[in-house]
Short mmCIF file of C-alpha atoms in Angstrom, two decimals:
data_model
loop_
_atom_site.label_atom_id
_atom_site.label_comp_id
_atom_site.label_asym_id
_atom_site.label_seq_id
_atom_site.Cartn_x
_atom_site.Cartn_y
_atom_site.Cartn_z
CA MET B 427 10.23 -19.37 25.80
CA LEU B 428 10.08 -16.49 28.25
CA GLN B 429 10.74 -17.60 31.80
CA LYS B 430 11.05 -15.76 35.08
CA ASN B 431 14.54 -16.22 36.46
CA LYS B 432 16.57 -14.72 39.28
CA ASN B 433 20.00 -13.16 38.96
CA LYS B 434 22.83 -13.57 41.43
CA ASN B 435 21.22 -10.95 43.76
CA ASN B 436 17.99 -12.94 43.82
CA ILE B 437 16.18 -10.28 41.91
CA PRO B 438 13.53 -11.64 39.48
CA TYR B 439 13.87 -10.82 35.76
CA THR B 440 12.29 -12.07 32.60
CA GLY B 441 14.55 -13.32 29.85
CA LEU B 442 15.00 -15.92 27.15
CA THR B 443 16.33 -19.23 28.38
CA ASN B 444 16.73 -22.50 26.61
CA THR B 445 14.89 -21.17 23.61
CA MET B 446 15.19 -22.76 20.24
CA ASN B 447 14.77 -20.99 17.02
CA ALA B 448 12.73 -22.27 14.00
CA ASN B 449 15.65 -24.49 12.90
CA GLY B 450 15.64 -26.31 16.29
CA SER B 451 18.95 -24.93 17.52
CA ASN B 452 19.41 -23.03 20.77
CA LEU B 453 19.49 -19.24 20.54
CA SER B 454 22.71 -17.61 21.59
CA ALA B 455 22.90 -14.67 24.02
CA SER B 456 23.30 -12.35 20.98
CA ASP B 457 19.97 -13.63 19.72
CA ALA B 458 18.14 -12.62 22.93
CA ILE B 459 15.64 -9.81 22.70
CA ASN B 460 16.72 -6.63 24.48
CA THR B 461 13.86 -5.86 26.83
CA THR B 462 15.54 -2.78 28.32
CA PRO B 463 13.80 0.43 27.18
CA ASN B 464 16.09 3.11 25.73
CA LYS B 465 16.70 6.48 27.60
CA SER B 466 14.16 8.32 25.50
CA THR B 467 11.40 5.86 26.31
CA LEU B 468 12.29 6.01 30.07
CA ARG B 469 12.30 9.85 29.97
CA ARG B 470 8.89 9.91 28.37
CA LYS B 471 7.52 7.46 30.95
CA ILE B 472 8.99 9.43 33.85
CA LEU B 473 7.74 12.73 32.40
CA SER B 474 4.23 11.18 31.99
CA LEU B 475 4.26 9.89 35.56
CA ALA B 476 5.39 13.30 36.87
CA ILE B 477 2.56 15.10 35.02
CA VAL B 478 -0.03 12.61 36.39
CA GLN B 479 1.33 13.03 39.91
CA ALA B 480 1.34 16.83 39.57
CA MET B 481 -2.32 16.76 38.38
CA ALA B 482 -3.25 14.52 41.28
CA CYS B 483 -1.47 16.63 43.80
CA GLY B 484 -2.88 19.77 42.26
CA SER B 485 -6.35 18.62 43.14
CA THR B 486 -5.57 18.76 46.81
CA ALA B 487 -4.07 22.25 46.61
CA ALA B 488 -5.67 24.93 48.80
CA TYR B 489 -7.98 27.29 46.95
CA ALA B 490 -9.27 30.55 48.35
CA ALA B 491 -12.98 31.27 48.31
CA ASN B 492 -14.61 34.55 47.18
CA ILE B 493 -17.33 35.46 49.54
CA THR B 494 -19.62 38.32 48.56
CA VAL B 495 -21.48 40.38 51.23
CA THR B 496 -24.93 41.22 49.96
CA ASN B 497 -26.61 42.58 53.15
CA ALA B 498 -25.54 45.80 54.81
CA THR B 499 -27.30 44.98 58.08
CA ASP B 500 -26.00 42.71 60.86
CA THR B 501 -29.33 40.81 60.81
CA PRO B 502 -29.22 37.54 58.87
CA THR B 503 -31.85 37.37 56.10
CA THR B 504 -32.56 34.31 54.02
CA GLY B 505 -30.68 34.36 50.74
CA THR B 506 -28.31 37.12 51.74
CA CYS B 507 -24.84 37.24 53.19
CA THR B 508 -23.93 39.69 56.00
CA LEU B 509 -20.42 40.77 56.83
CA ARG B 510 -20.51 38.82 60.10
CA GLU B 511 -21.62 35.66 58.22
CA ALA B 512 -18.92 36.18 55.60
CA ILE B 513 -16.22 36.48 58.27
CA ASN B 514 -17.50 33.36 60.00
CA ALA B 515 -17.65 31.44 56.66
CA ALA B 516 -14.06 32.43 55.94
CA ASN B 517 -12.84 31.54 59.40
CA THR B 518 -14.68 28.17 59.70
CA ASP B 519 -14.41 27.07 56.07
CA ALA B 520 -18.16 26.32 56.20
CA ILE B 521 -21.42 27.64 54.84
CA VAL B 522 -22.72 30.29 57.24
CA GLY B 523 -26.21 31.79 56.63
CA GLY B 524 -26.46 32.80 52.99
CA CYS B 525 -22.68 32.93 52.46
CA PRO B 526 -20.86 30.20 50.49
CA THR B 527 -18.35 27.99 52.25
CA GLY B 528 -14.93 29.31 52.96
CA GLU B 529 -11.96 27.27 51.72
CA ALA B 530 -8.60 26.28 53.22
CA GLY B 531 -6.33 29.17 52.35
CA THR B 532 -6.82 32.91 52.32
CA ASP B 533 -10.44 33.72 51.48
CA THR B 534 -11.49 37.04 49.97
CA ILE B 535 -14.57 38.97 51.22
CA ASN B 536 -16.02 41.26 48.58
CA PHE B 537 -19.01 43.64 48.79
CA ASP B 538 -21.82 43.53 46.22
CA ASN B 539 -22.11 46.67 44.11
CA SER B 540 -25.61 47.25 45.49
CA LEU B 541 -23.99 48.03 48.82
CA SER B 542 -21.95 50.92 47.41
CA GLY B 543 -22.21 53.93 49.79
CA SER B 544 -23.88 51.75 52.53
CA LYS B 545 -22.66 51.87 56.13
CA ILE B 546 -22.16 48.48 57.67
CA THR B 547 -22.23 48.44 61.49
CA LEU B 548 -21.59 45.26 63.38
CA GLY B 549 -23.48 45.04 66.65
CA GLY B 550 -22.47 43.06 69.74
CA THR B 551 -19.07 42.26 71.11
CA GLU B 552 -18.03 39.51 68.74
#
């Protein structure tokens, strides 16, 4: 019969105690089942745990956003992203105007191919 016991350091463990075999005689210590996993099993369990932890931690890693400017003017227009809005989205990690949200980390601001050759002038003092 498996029973929970405590060793001399008062740490609980499970082992065979006062167990009888099929013949009705007590089992000796050499008959006890070894419940200690071998080193290979422990290594596999530790590696599996490390992989799971790495995957869980990886989900909290900082990712950078790619924000594409689609409007050459400094006037916000529905559905477009101006350079000013892209900078604000990157700095605040939030959706600004027609720009996607920035992310924690270093965001990248790109310019849409349709703006090639365009001059972008930011007005104001900001």
